[in-house]
PDB file of C-alpha atoms and ligand atoms in Angstrom:
ATOM      1  CA  UNK H   1     111.216 -46.673 169.784  1.00  0.00           C
ATOM      2  CA  UNK H   2     112.998 -44.872 166.878  1.00  0.00           C
ATOM      3  CA  UNK H   3     113.998 -47.264 163.946  1.00  0.00           C
ATOM      4  CA  UNK H   4     117.420 -46.626 162.730  1.00  0.00           C
ATOM      5  CA  UNK H   5     118.508 -47.489 159.091  1.00  0.00           C
ATOM      6  CA  UNK H   6     122.142 -47.165 158.299  1.00  0.00           C
ATOM      7  CA  UNK H   7     123.879 -47.192 154.991  1.00  0.00           C
ATOM      8  CA  UNK H   8     127.750 -47.789 154.971  1.00  0.00           C
ATOM      9  CA  UNK H   9     130.264 -47.540 152.151  1.00  0.00           C
ATOM     10  CA  UNK H  10     134.010 -48.013 151.863  1.00  0.00           C
ATOM     11  CA  UNK H  11     134.818 -45.098 154.182  1.00  0.00           C
ATOM     12  CA  UNK H  12     133.848 -47.208 157.184  1.00  0.00           C
ATOM     13  CA  UNK H  13     136.325 -49.880 156.360  1.00  0.00           C
ATOM     14  CA  UNK H  14     139.117 -47.255 155.454  1.00  0.00           C
ATOM     15  CA  UNK H  15     140.397 -47.160 159.086  1.00  0.00           C
ATOM     16  CA  UNK H  16     140.645 -50.883 159.032  1.00  0.00           C
ATOM     17  CA  UNK H  17     143.261 -50.632 156.263  1.00  0.00           C
ATOM     18  CA  UNK H  18     140.941 -51.491 153.246  1.00  0.00           C
ATOM     19  CA  UNK H  19     141.460 -48.685 150.574  1.00  0.00           C
ATOM     20  CA  UNK H  20     138.408 -46.964 149.352  1.00  0.00           C
ATOM     21  CA  UNK H  21     137.347 -46.877 145.643  1.00  0.00           C
ATOM     22  CA  UNK H  22     137.755 -43.243 144.750  1.00  0.00           C
ATOM     23  CA  UNK H  23     140.754 -42.107 146.759  1.00  0.00           C
ATOM     24  CA  UNK H  24     143.837 -41.334 144.836  1.00  0.00           C
ATOM     25  CA  UNK H  25     145.459 -44.705 145.794  1.00  0.00           C
ATOM     26  CA  UNK H  26     142.111 -46.421 145.760  1.00  0.00           C
ATOM     27  CA  UNK H  27     140.833 -49.537 144.066  1.00  0.00           C
ATOM     28  CA  UNK H  28     139.639 -47.716 140.850  1.00  0.00           C
ATOM     29  CA  UNK H  29     143.076 -46.000 140.635  1.00  0.00           C
ATOM     30  CA  UNK H  30     144.640 -49.285 140.067  1.00  0.00           C
ATOM     31  CA  UNK H  31     141.932 -50.864 137.906  1.00  0.00           C
ATOM     32  CA  UNK H  32     139.284 -49.880 135.206  1.00  0.00           C
ATOM     33  CA  UNK H  33     135.870 -50.281 136.665  1.00  0.00           C
ATOM     34  CA  UNK H  34     134.785 -51.716 133.250  1.00  0.00           C
ATOM     35  CA  UNK H  35     137.497 -54.403 133.480  1.00  0.00           C
ATOM     36  CA  UNK H  36     136.999 -55.676 136.874  1.00  0.00           C
ATOM     37  CA  UNK H  37     133.517 -54.808 138.252  1.00  0.00           C
ATOM     38  CA  UNK H  38     131.171 -55.563 135.213  1.00  0.00           C
ATOM     39  CA  UNK H  39     129.719 -58.679 133.776  1.00  0.00           C
ATOM     40  CA  UNK H  40     131.302 -57.751 130.469  1.00  0.00           C
ATOM     41  CA  UNK H  41     134.748 -57.391 132.204  1.00  0.00           C
ATOM     42  CA  UNK H  42     134.284 -60.948 133.667  1.00  0.00           C
ATOM     43  CA  UNK H  43     133.228 -62.419 130.139  1.00  0.00           C
ATOM     44  CA  UNK H  44     136.302 -60.774 128.534  1.00  0.00           C
ATOM     45  CA  UNK H  45     138.936 -61.794 131.159  1.00  0.00           C
ATOM     46  CA  UNK H  46     137.430 -64.041 133.968  1.00  0.00           C
ATOM     47  CA  UNK H  47     140.992 -64.614 135.269  1.00  0.00           C
ATOM     48  CA  UNK H  48     141.653 -60.908 135.710  1.00  0.00           C
ATOM     49  CA  UNK H  49     138.275 -60.364 137.627  1.00  0.00           C
ATOM     50  CA  UNK H  50     138.731 -63.495 139.603  1.00  0.00           C
ATOM     51  CA  UNK H  51     142.137 -62.447 140.721  1.00  0.00           C
ATOM     52  CA  UNK H  52     141.043 -58.955 141.576  1.00  0.00           C
ATOM     53  CA  UNK H  53     138.496 -60.506 144.146  1.00  0.00           C
ATOM     54  CA  UNK H  54     140.978 -63.060 145.260  1.00  0.00           C
ATOM     55  CA  UNK H  55     143.380 -60.181 146.295  1.00  0.00           C
ATOM     56  CA  UNK H  56     140.515 -58.215 148.076  1.00  0.00           C
ATOM     57  CA  UNK H  57     139.343 -61.559 149.899  1.00  0.00           C
ATOM     58  CA  UNK H  58     142.941 -62.114 151.069  1.00  0.00           C
ATOM     59  CA  UNK H  59     143.113 -58.496 152.361  1.00  0.00           C
ATOM     60  CA  UNK H  60     139.803 -58.659 154.118  1.00  0.00           C
ATOM     61  CA  UNK H  61     140.971 -61.721 156.162  1.00  0.00           C
ATOM     62  CA  UNK H  62     144.124 -59.731 157.235  1.00  0.00           C
ATOM     63  CA  UNK H  63     142.273 -56.602 158.731  1.00  0.00           C
ATOM     64  CA  UNK H  64     140.114 -56.278 161.606  1.00  0.00           C
ATOM     65  CA  UNK H  65     136.739 -54.310 162.363  1.00  0.00           C
ATOM     66  CA  UNK H  66     137.405 -50.747 163.755  1.00  0.00           C
ATOM     67  CA  UNK H  67     135.633 -48.764 166.281  1.00  0.00           C
ATOM     68  CA  UNK H  68     132.879 -47.596 163.981  1.00  0.00           C
ATOM     69  CA  UNK H  69     131.898 -51.229 163.091  1.00  0.00           C
ATOM     70  CA  UNK H  70     131.800 -52.126 166.822  1.00  0.00           C
ATOM     71  CA  UNK H  71     129.891 -48.967 167.638  1.00  0.00           C
ATOM     72  CA  UNK H  72     127.101 -49.980 165.316  1.00  0.00           C
ATOM     73  CA  UNK H  73     126.957 -53.433 166.844  1.00  0.00           C
ATOM     74  CA  UNK H  74     126.536 -51.923 170.233  1.00  0.00           C
ATOM     75  CA  UNK H  75     123.764 -49.642 168.798  1.00  0.00           C
ATOM     76  CA  UNK H  76     121.902 -52.683 167.635  1.00  0.00           C
ATOM     77  CA  UNK H  77     122.238 -54.543 170.932  1.00  0.00           C
ATOM     78  CA  UNK H  78     121.504 -51.499 173.312  1.00  0.00           C
ATOM     79  CA  UNK H  79     119.016 -49.467 171.198  1.00  0.00           C
ATOM     80  CA  UNK H  80     115.400 -49.878 172.176  1.00  0.00           C
ATOM     81  CA  UNK H  81     114.234 -49.611 168.516  1.00  0.00           C
ATOM     82  CA  UNK H  82     115.125 -51.617 165.462  1.00  0.00           C
ATOM     83  CA  UNK H  83     118.578 -51.021 163.863  1.00  0.00           C
ATOM     84  CA  UNK H  84     119.262 -52.255 160.350  1.00  0.00           C
ATOM     85  CA  UNK H  85     122.612 -51.904 158.515  1.00  0.00           C
ATOM     86  CA  UNK H  86     122.645 -51.928 154.674  1.00  0.00           C
ATOM     87  CA  UNK H  87     126.249 -52.161 153.457  1.00  0.00           C
ATOM     88  CA  UNK H  88     127.778 -51.447 149.924  1.00  0.00           C
ATOM     89  CA  UNK H  89     130.847 -53.166 151.097  1.00  0.00           C
ATOM     90  CA  UNK H  90     131.726 -56.661 150.087  1.00  0.00           C
ATOM     91  CA  UNK H  91     134.126 -57.041 153.158  1.00  0.00           C
ATOM     92  CA  UNK H  92     132.862 -58.984 156.312  1.00  0.00           C
ATOM     93  CA  UNK H  93     133.884 -56.423 158.861  1.00  0.00           C
ATOM     94  CA  UNK H  94     130.290 -55.549 159.901  1.00  0.00           C
ATOM     95  CA  UNK H  95     129.708 -59.187 160.748  1.00  0.00           C
ATOM     96  CA  UNK H  96     132.970 -59.546 162.557  1.00  0.00           C
ATOM     97  CA  UNK H  97     132.139 -56.327 164.509  1.00  0.00           C
ATOM     98  CA  UNK H  98     129.099 -58.031 165.776  1.00  0.00           C
ATOM     99  CA  UNK H  99     126.134 -56.658 163.403  1.00  0.00           C
ATOM    100  CA  UNK H 100     123.413 -58.991 163.165  1.00  0.00           C
ATOM    101  CA  UNK H 101     120.588 -57.303 160.958  1.00  0.00           C
ATOM    102  CA  UNK H 102     122.803 -56.733 157.895  1.00  0.00           C
ATOM    103  CA  UNK H 103     122.264 -56.628 154.143  1.00  0.00           C
ATOM    104  CA  UNK H 104     125.092 -56.887 151.740  1.00  0.00           C
ATOM    105  CA  UNK H 105     123.263 -55.086 148.824  1.00  0.00           C
ATOM    106  CA  UNK H 106     126.436 -55.489 146.526  1.00  0.00           C
ATOM    107  CA  UNK H 107     127.217 -59.062 147.499  1.00  0.00           C
ATOM    108  CA  UNK H 108     130.107 -60.257 149.552  1.00  0.00           C
ATOM    109  CA  UNK H 109     133.690 -61.595 149.000  1.00  0.00           C
ATOM    110  CA  UNK H 110     132.797 -64.656 151.142  1.00  0.00           C
ATOM    111  CA  UNK H 111     130.228 -65.729 148.612  1.00  0.00           C
ATOM    112  CA  UNK H 112     130.469 -67.684 145.321  1.00  0.00           C
ATOM    113  CA  UNK H 113     127.732 -67.806 142.655  1.00  0.00           C
ATOM    114  CA  UNK H 114     127.307 -70.000 139.573  1.00  0.00           C
ATOM    115  CA  UNK H 115     126.698 -67.925 136.533  1.00  0.00           C
ATOM    116  CA  UNK H 116     124.819 -70.775 135.049  1.00  0.00           C
ATOM    117  CA  UNK H 117     122.289 -71.943 137.681  1.00  0.00           C
ATOM    118  CA  UNK H 118     122.372 -69.413 140.449  1.00  0.00           C
ATOM    119  CA  UNK H 119     123.488 -71.822 143.131  1.00  0.00           C
ATOM    120  CA  UNK H 120     125.391 -69.896 146.010  1.00  0.00           C
ATOM    121  CA  UNK H 121     128.177 -71.493 148.187  1.00  0.00           C
ATOM    122  CA  UNK H 122     130.907 -70.274 150.427  1.00  0.00           C
ATOM    123  CA  UNK H 123     133.666 -68.928 148.292  1.00  0.00           C
ATOM    124  CA  UNK H 124     137.103 -70.544 148.604  1.00  0.00           C
ATOM    125  CA  UNK H 125     139.767 -68.164 149.615  1.00  0.00           C
ATOM    126  CA  UNK H 126     141.258 -68.502 145.995  1.00  0.00           C
ATOM    127  CA  UNK H 127     138.704 -68.902 143.210  1.00  0.00           C
ATOM    128  CA  UNK H 128     139.995 -69.832 139.668  1.00  0.00           C
ATOM    129  CA  UNK H 129     138.135 -68.837 136.532  1.00  0.00           C
ATOM    130  CA  UNK H 130     136.198 -71.904 135.350  1.00  0.00           C
ATOM    131  CA  UNK H 131     135.740 -73.525 138.717  1.00  0.00           C
ATOM    132  CA  UNK H 132     132.941 -76.075 138.618  1.00  0.00           C
ATOM    133  CA  UNK H 133     129.566 -75.313 140.337  1.00  0.00           C
ATOM    134  CA  UNK H 134     129.075 -77.771 143.087  1.00  0.00           C
ATOM    135  CA  UNK H 135     125.424 -77.936 142.154  1.00  0.00           C
ATOM    136  CA  UNK H 136     125.208 -78.237 138.342  1.00  0.00           C
ATOM    137  CA  UNK H 137     129.030 -78.754 137.550  1.00  0.00           C
ATOM    138  CA  UNK H 138     129.147 -76.134 134.934  1.00  0.00           C
ATOM    139  CA  UNK H 139     132.708 -74.307 134.923  1.00  0.00           C
ATOM    140  CA  UNK H 140     130.760 -71.049 135.814  1.00  0.00           C
ATOM    141  CA  UNK H 141     131.788 -70.122 139.230  1.00  0.00           C
ATOM    142  CA  UNK H 142     132.024 -66.271 139.817  1.00  0.00           C
ATOM    143  CA  UNK H 143     132.380 -64.144 142.940  1.00  0.00           C
ATOM    144  CA  UNK H 144     128.935 -63.411 144.464  1.00  0.00           C
ATOM    145  CA  UNK H 145     129.419 -59.591 143.976  1.00  0.00           C
ATOM    146  CA  UNK H 146     126.905 -57.177 142.314  1.00  0.00           C
ATOM    147  CA  UNK H 147     128.711 -55.591 139.324  1.00  0.00           C
ATOM    148  CA  UNK H 148     127.777 -52.354 137.645  1.00  0.00           C
ATOM    149  CA  UNK H 149     124.677 -52.950 135.382  1.00  0.00           C
ATOM    150  CA  UNK H 150     123.499 -55.906 137.723  1.00  0.00           C
ATOM    151  CA  UNK H 151     120.620 -55.509 140.180  1.00  0.00           C
ATOM    152  CA  UNK H 152     121.549 -55.020 143.804  1.00  0.00           C
ATOM    153  CA  UNK H 153     120.229 -57.593 146.244  1.00  0.00           C
ATOM    154  CA  UNK H 154     117.165 -57.423 148.571  1.00  0.00           C
ATOM    155  CA  UNK H 155     115.970 -53.991 147.090  1.00  0.00           C
ATOM    156  CA  UNK H 156     112.197 -54.477 148.021  1.00  0.00           C
ATOM    157  CA  UNK H 157     113.167 -55.305 151.425  1.00  0.00           C
ATOM    158  CA  UNK H 158     115.611 -52.274 151.688  1.00  0.00           C
ATOM    159  CA  UNK H 159     112.848 -50.067 150.463  1.00  0.00           C
ATOM    160  CA  UNK H 160     110.481 -51.353 153.171  1.00  0.00           C
ATOM    161  CA  UNK H 161     113.071 -50.769 155.811  1.00  0.00           C
ATOM    162  CA  UNK H 162     113.870 -47.135 154.597  1.00  0.00           C
ATOM    163  CA  UNK H 163     110.221 -46.326 154.485  1.00  0.00           C
ATOM    164  CA  UNK H 164     109.982 -47.188 158.159  1.00  0.00           C
ATOM    165  CA  UNK H 165     113.086 -45.339 159.163  1.00  0.00           C
ATOM    166  CA  UNK H 166     112.955 -42.499 161.828  1.00  0.00           C
ATOM    167  CA  UNK H 167     116.548 -41.911 161.330  1.00  0.00           C
ATOM    168  CA  UNK H 168     118.655 -42.662 158.199  1.00  0.00           C
ATOM    169  CA  UNK H 169     122.302 -42.588 158.375  1.00  0.00           C
ATOM    170  CA  UNK H 170     124.930 -42.902 155.568  1.00  0.00           C
ATOM    171  CA  UNK H 171     128.585 -43.535 156.727  1.00  0.00           C
ATOM    172  CA  UNK H 172     131.635 -43.376 154.550  1.00  0.00           C
ATOM    173  CA  UNK H 173     129.919 -43.357 150.994  1.00  0.00           C
ATOM    174  CA  UNK H 174     130.714 -40.931 148.220  1.00  0.00           C
ATOM    175  CA  UNK H 175     127.150 -41.049 146.954  1.00  0.00           C
ATOM    176  CA  UNK H 176     128.229 -41.755 143.286  1.00  0.00           C
ATOM    177  CA  UNK H 177     126.579 -45.119 142.829  1.00  0.00           C
ATOM    178  CA  UNK H 178     122.949 -45.699 142.451  1.00  0.00           C
ATOM    179  CA  UNK H 179     120.565 -46.963 143.548  1.00  0.00           C
ATOM    180  CA  UNK H 180     122.430 -46.708 147.076  1.00  0.00           C
ATOM    181  CA  UNK H 181     122.937 -42.942 146.661  1.00  0.00           C
ATOM    182  CA  UNK H 182     119.218 -42.537 146.085  1.00  0.00           C
ATOM    183  CA  UNK H 183     118.380 -43.934 149.583  1.00  0.00           C
ATOM    184  CA  UNK H 184     118.739 -40.628 151.361  1.00  0.00           C
ATOM    185  CA  UNK H 185     115.804 -39.178 149.089  1.00  0.00           C
ATOM    186  CA  UNK H 186     113.574 -42.174 149.925  1.00  0.00           C
ATOM    187  CA  UNK H 187     114.343 -41.796 153.550  1.00  0.00           C
ATOM    188  CA  UNK H 188     113.515 -37.842 153.596  1.00  0.00           C
ATOM    189  CA  UNK H 189     110.277 -38.587 151.698  1.00  0.00           C
ATOM    190  CA  UNK H 190     109.432 -41.241 154.575  1.00  0.00           C
ATOM    191  CA  UNK H 191     109.955 -38.293 157.025  1.00  0.00           C
ATOM    192  CA  UNK H 192     113.353 -39.564 158.497  1.00  0.00           C
ATOM    193  CA  UNK H 193     115.931 -37.395 160.063  1.00  0.00           C
ATOM    194  CA  UNK H 194     119.007 -37.779 157.894  1.00  0.00           C
ATOM    195  CA  UNK H 195     122.698 -37.814 159.043  1.00  0.00           C
ATOM    196  CA  UNK H 196     125.800 -38.041 156.896  1.00  0.00           C
ATOM    197  CA  UNK H 197     129.102 -39.254 158.342  1.00  0.00           C
ATOM    198  CA  UNK H 198     132.145 -38.514 156.054  1.00  0.00           C
ATOM    199  CA  UNK H 199     135.359 -36.611 155.799  1.00  0.00           C
ATOM    200  CA  UNK H 200     133.661 -34.206 153.526  1.00  0.00           C
ATOM    201  CA  UNK H 201     130.252 -33.779 151.973  1.00  0.00           C
ATOM    202  CA  UNK H 202     129.251 -36.456 149.421  1.00  0.00           C
ATOM    203  CA  UNK H 203     127.738 -36.034 145.983  1.00  0.00           C
ATOM    204  CA  UNK H 204     124.393 -36.211 147.784  1.00  0.00           C
ATOM    205  CA  UNK H 205     125.523 -34.364 150.962  1.00  0.00           C
ATOM    206  CA  UNK H 206     123.068 -31.548 150.374  1.00  0.00           C
ATOM    207  CA  UNK H 207     120.210 -33.876 150.894  1.00  0.00           C
ATOM    208  CA  UNK H 208     121.295 -34.693 154.484  1.00  0.00           C
ATOM    209  CA  UNK H 209     119.805 -32.728 157.392  1.00  0.00           C
ATOM    210  CA  UNK H 210     122.824 -33.086 159.467  1.00  0.00           C
ATOM    211  CA  UNK H 211     126.526 -33.722 158.856  1.00  0.00           C
ATOM    212  CA  UNK H 212     129.191 -35.230 161.108  1.00  0.00           C
ATOM    213  CA  UNK H 213     132.513 -34.620 159.564  1.00  0.00           C
ATOM    214  CA  UNK H 214     135.572 -36.606 160.694  1.00  0.00           C
ATOM    215  CA  UNK H 215     136.887 -40.185 160.700  1.00  0.00           C
ATOM    216  CA  UNK H 216     134.172 -42.672 161.257  1.00  0.00           C
ATOM    217  CA  UNK H 217     135.907 -44.284 164.201  1.00  0.00           C
ATOM    218  CA  UNK H 218     135.530 -41.087 165.960  1.00  0.00           C
ATOM    219  CA  UNK H 219     132.282 -39.567 164.767  1.00  0.00           C
ATOM    220  CA  UNK H 220     130.189 -42.787 164.740  1.00  0.00           C
ATOM    221  CA  UNK H 221     131.367 -43.902 168.212  1.00  0.00           C
ATOM    222  CA  UNK H 222     130.313 -40.452 169.616  1.00  0.00           C
ATOM    223  CA  UNK H 223     127.053 -40.433 167.805  1.00  0.00           C
ATOM    224  CA  UNK H 224     126.177 -43.992 169.217  1.00  0.00           C
ATOM    225  CA  UNK H 225     127.057 -42.882 172.796  1.00  0.00           C
ATOM    226  CA  UNK H 226     124.556 -39.877 172.199  1.00  0.00           C
ATOM    227  CA  UNK H 227     121.731 -41.945 170.863  1.00  0.00           C
ATOM    228  CA  UNK H 228     122.190 -44.703 173.631  1.00  0.00           C
ATOM    229  CA  UNK H 229     122.115 -41.824 176.531  1.00  0.00           C
ATOM    230  CA  UNK H 230     118.829 -40.502 175.103  1.00  0.00           C
TER     231      UNK H 230
HETATM  232  C1  BV8 W 301     122.052 -50.965 138.734  1.00  0.00           C
HETATM  233  C2  BV8 W 301     130.630 -54.188 144.265  1.00  0.00           C
HETATM  234  C3  BV8 W 301     120.359 -51.427 137.358  1.00  0.00           C
HETATM  235  C4  BV8 W 301     131.868 -54.429 143.312  1.00  0.00           C
HETATM  236  C5  BV8 W 301     129.849 -52.141 143.505  1.00  0.00           C
HETATM  237  C6  BV8 W 301     124.221 -42.883 135.125  1.00  0.00           C
HETATM  238  C7  BV8 W 301     123.545 -42.207 136.284  1.00  0.00           C
HETATM  239  C8  BV8 W 301     123.245 -42.914 137.419  1.00  0.00           C
HETATM  240  C9  BV8 W 301     123.333 -44.188 137.401  1.00  0.00           C
HETATM  241  C10 BV8 W 301     124.058 -44.843 136.460  1.00  0.00           C
HETATM  242  C11 BV8 W 301     124.418 -44.300 135.348  1.00  0.00           C
HETATM  243  N1  BV8 W 301     125.086 -45.216 134.596  1.00  0.00           N
HETATM  244  C12 BV8 W 301     124.872 -46.339 135.091  1.00  0.00           C
HETATM  245  C13 BV8 W 301     124.372 -46.226 136.323  1.00  0.00           C
HETATM  246  C14 BV8 W 301     123.934 -47.242 137.303  1.00  0.00           C
HETATM  247  C15 BV8 W 301     125.274 -47.633 138.204  1.00  0.00           C
HETATM  248  C16 BV8 W 301     125.891 -46.509 138.678  1.00  0.00           C
HETATM  249  O1  BV8 W 301     125.322 -45.851 139.686  1.00  0.00           O
HETATM  250  N2  BV8 W 301     127.097 -45.936 138.113  1.00  0.00           N
HETATM  251  C17 BV8 W 301     127.611 -44.683 138.802  1.00  0.00           C
HETATM  252  C18 BV8 W 301     129.151 -44.961 138.712  1.00  0.00           C
HETATM  253  C19 BV8 W 301     127.180 -43.501 137.774  1.00  0.00           C
HETATM  254  N3  BV8 W 301     124.699 -48.459 139.114  1.00  0.00           N
HETATM  255  C20 BV8 W 301     124.662 -49.821 138.808  1.00  0.00           C
HETATM  256  O2  BV8 W 301     125.074 -50.357 137.756  1.00  0.00           O
HETATM  257  C21 BV8 W 301     123.982 -50.691 139.937  1.00  0.00           C
HETATM  258  N4  BV8 W 301     123.009 -51.480 139.321  1.00  0.00           N
HETATM  259  O3  BV8 W 301     121.804 -49.637 138.631  1.00  0.00           O
HETATM  260  O4  BV8 W 301     121.233 -51.789 138.139  1.00  0.00           O
HETATM  261  C22 BV8 W 301     119.471 -52.399 136.886  1.00  0.00           C
HETATM  262  C23 BV8 W 301     118.027 -52.275 136.710  1.00  0.00           C
HETATM  263  C24 BV8 W 301     117.182 -53.282 136.366  1.00  0.00           C
HETATM  264  C25 BV8 W 301     117.714 -54.502 136.048  1.00  0.00           C
HETATM  265  C26 BV8 W 301     119.153 -54.797 136.298  1.00  0.00           C
HETATM  266  C27 BV8 W 301     119.917 -53.693 136.657  1.00  0.00           C
HETATM  267  C28 BV8 W 301     125.032 -51.537 140.649  1.00  0.00           C
HETATM  268  C29 BV8 W 301     126.090 -50.754 141.376  1.00  0.00           C
HETATM  269  C30 BV8 W 301     126.786 -51.835 142.214  1.00  0.00           C
HETATM  270  C31 BV8 W 301     128.286 -51.819 141.655  1.00  0.00           C
HETATM  271  N5  BV8 W 301     129.111 -52.615 142.592  1.00  0.00           N
HETATM  272  N6  BV8 W 301     130.517 -52.821 144.421  1.00  0.00           N
HETATM  273  C32 BV8 W 301     133.069 -54.325 144.117  1.00  0.00           C
HETATM  274  O5  BV8 W 301     132.994 -53.945 145.312  1.00  0.00           O
HETATM  275  O6  BV8 W 301     134.138 -54.513 143.584  1.00  0.00           O
HETATM  276  S1  BV8 W 301     129.901 -50.355 143.645  1.00  0.00           S
HETATM  277  C33 BV8 W 301     131.136 -49.857 144.695  1.00  0.00           C
HETATM  278  O7  BV8 W 301     131.366 -48.710 144.469  1.00  0.00           O
HETATM  279  C34 BV8 W 301     130.770 -50.080 146.106  1.00  0.00           C
HETATM  280  O8  BV8 W 301     130.026 -51.130 146.411  1.00  0.00           O
HETATM  281  C35 BV8 W 301     129.978 -48.723 146.390  1.00  0.00           C
HETATM  282  O9  BV8 W 301     128.646 -48.911 146.002  1.00  0.00           O
HETATM  283  C36 BV8 W 301     130.415 -47.818 145.229  1.00  0.00           C
HETATM  284  C37 BV8 W 301     130.919 -46.568 145.775  1.00  0.00           C
HETATM  285  O10 BV8 W 301     131.778 -46.731 146.708  1.00  0.00           O
HETATM  286  P1  BV8 W 301     131.795 -46.038 148.173  1.00  0.00           P
HETATM  287  O11 BV8 W 301     131.460 -47.215 149.207  1.00  0.00           O
HETATM  288  O12 BV8 W 301     130.908 -44.633 148.239  1.00  0.00           O
HETATM  289  O13 BV8 W 301     133.175 -45.738 148.301  1.00  0.00           O
HETATM  290  P2  BV8 W 301     134.177 -44.420 147.657  1.00  0.00           P
HETATM  291  O14 BV8 W 301     135.533 -44.857 147.508  1.00  0.00           O
HETATM  292  O15 BV8 W 301     133.349 -43.927 146.441  1.00  0.00           O
HETATM  293  O16 BV8 W 301     133.817 -43.402 148.772  1.00  0.00           O
HETATM  294  C38 BV8 W 301     134.412 -43.565 149.954  1.00  0.00           C
HETATM  295  C39 BV8 W 301     133.790 -42.482 150.916  1.00  0.00           C
HETATM  296  O17 BV8 W 301     134.250 -42.619 152.309  1.00  0.00           O
HETATM  297  C40 BV8 W 301     134.291 -41.114 150.404  1.00  0.00           C
HETATM  298  O18 BV8 W 301     133.259 -40.290 150.597  1.00  0.00           O
HETATM  299  C41 BV8 W 301     135.377 -40.681 151.592  1.00  0.00           C
HETATM  300  O19 BV8 W 301     135.215 -39.325 151.812  1.00  0.00           O
HETATM  301  C42 BV8 W 301     134.753 -41.487 152.760  1.00  0.00           C
HETATM  302  N7  BV8 W 301     135.786 -41.864 153.716  1.00  0.00           N
HETATM  303  C43 BV8 W 301     136.985 -42.253 153.474  1.00  0.00           C
HETATM  304  N8  BV8 W 301     137.554 -42.461 154.722  1.00  0.00           N
HETATM  305  C44 BV8 W 301     136.701 -42.213 155.757  1.00  0.00           C
HETATM  306  C45 BV8 W 301     135.567 -41.784 155.106  1.00  0.00           C
HETATM  307  N9  BV8 W 301     134.454 -41.437 155.785  1.00  0.00           N
HETATM  308  C46 BV8 W 301     134.503 -41.581 157.159  1.00  0.00           C
HETATM  309  N10 BV8 W 301     135.693 -41.842 157.839  1.00  0.00           N
HETATM  310  C47 BV8 W 301     136.761 -42.431 157.041  1.00  0.00           C
HETATM  311  N11 BV8 W 301     137.762 -42.709 157.716  1.00  0.00           N
END
C-alpha cells in the first residue's frame, strides 16, 4: 500500500498548449515577474496584473488536459495506496483530467480573493481592478493566486503528506521556486523513493534517485502503467 505524493509544475501543462514560465517564449519572457506576480506589482498597477490573469484564465479555458493529467487520475483511481497531487499550476487541467486529491499550493485562476476581508468566491472569466468584494463590498477583488513573497497554501498539510510518502514524484517543474523546490529533500528525509519527470534535470535534479527524461505525456503514462502492473 505505497503512498504516492506528486508535485507538478508548468511542464505537465505544456503539451496542452499552456506555455511554461522559463521557456524562451514563456510567461516570464513576456512580463517581469515583479510586475505581474507580486503584491507590490498588484498595488502598483492592478489593471496590468488583473489582465495578465484574465488572459491566462481565458487560455486555460481553451485547452484540454493531456495524457499525463489523465494518467495521474487513473493512478489515483486504480492504485491500492493513497495518491496525492500537489500542483504549482494555477490552471484547472488536473481537475478536468479527473484528479480528486489535489492541492493548488499557488492558488488557482478560477478563484477570486478579497484583499480586504479574505473572502473567496469563484472568479468571473474577466476580472477588473477595483471589483467589489461580494462579502464586504470593498473594491479589493484580486486573483486567488499566491504571488512571490506570499505564503503558499496548505503548507502544514502538504508537509504531512510528504512525510508519509513512499514515493515522491516531481513532474515538469524547474525546481527554481521555493518552498516547492524543497519538497524533494523533505521526501528523502522521510525515506521516500524520489523520481523526477522532466525534459532535462531540474535545478534540484541531483536530489532525485531516479529520472525519467522525455515529454510527460509519454513518460508519466508509461510509469503509471508500470506502477499499476506491480
Ligand atoms: C514564499 C503563481 C515566504 C503565480 C507562482 C532566494 C532564494 C530562495 C528563495 C527565495 C529567494 N528570494 C525569494 C525567495 C522565495 C520565492 C522564490 O522561491 N523565489 C525564487 C524565484 C528564487 N518564493 C516565494 O516567494 C514563495 N513564497 O517564499 O513565502 C513567506 C514566509 C513566511 C510568510 C510569508 C511568506 C511563493 C512562490 C509562489 C509564486 N507563485 N505561481 C502565477 O502562476 O502567475 S510561482 C510559478 O513559477 C509557478 O507556480 C511555479 O511554482 C514556479 C516555477 O514554475 P515551474 O512550474 O517550475 O515552471 P518552469 O517554467 O520554471 O519550468 C517548467 C519545467 O517543465 C522545466 O523544467 C521544463 O524542462 C519542464 N517541461 C517543459 N515541457 C515539459 C516539461 N517536462 C515534461 N514534459 C514536458 N512536455
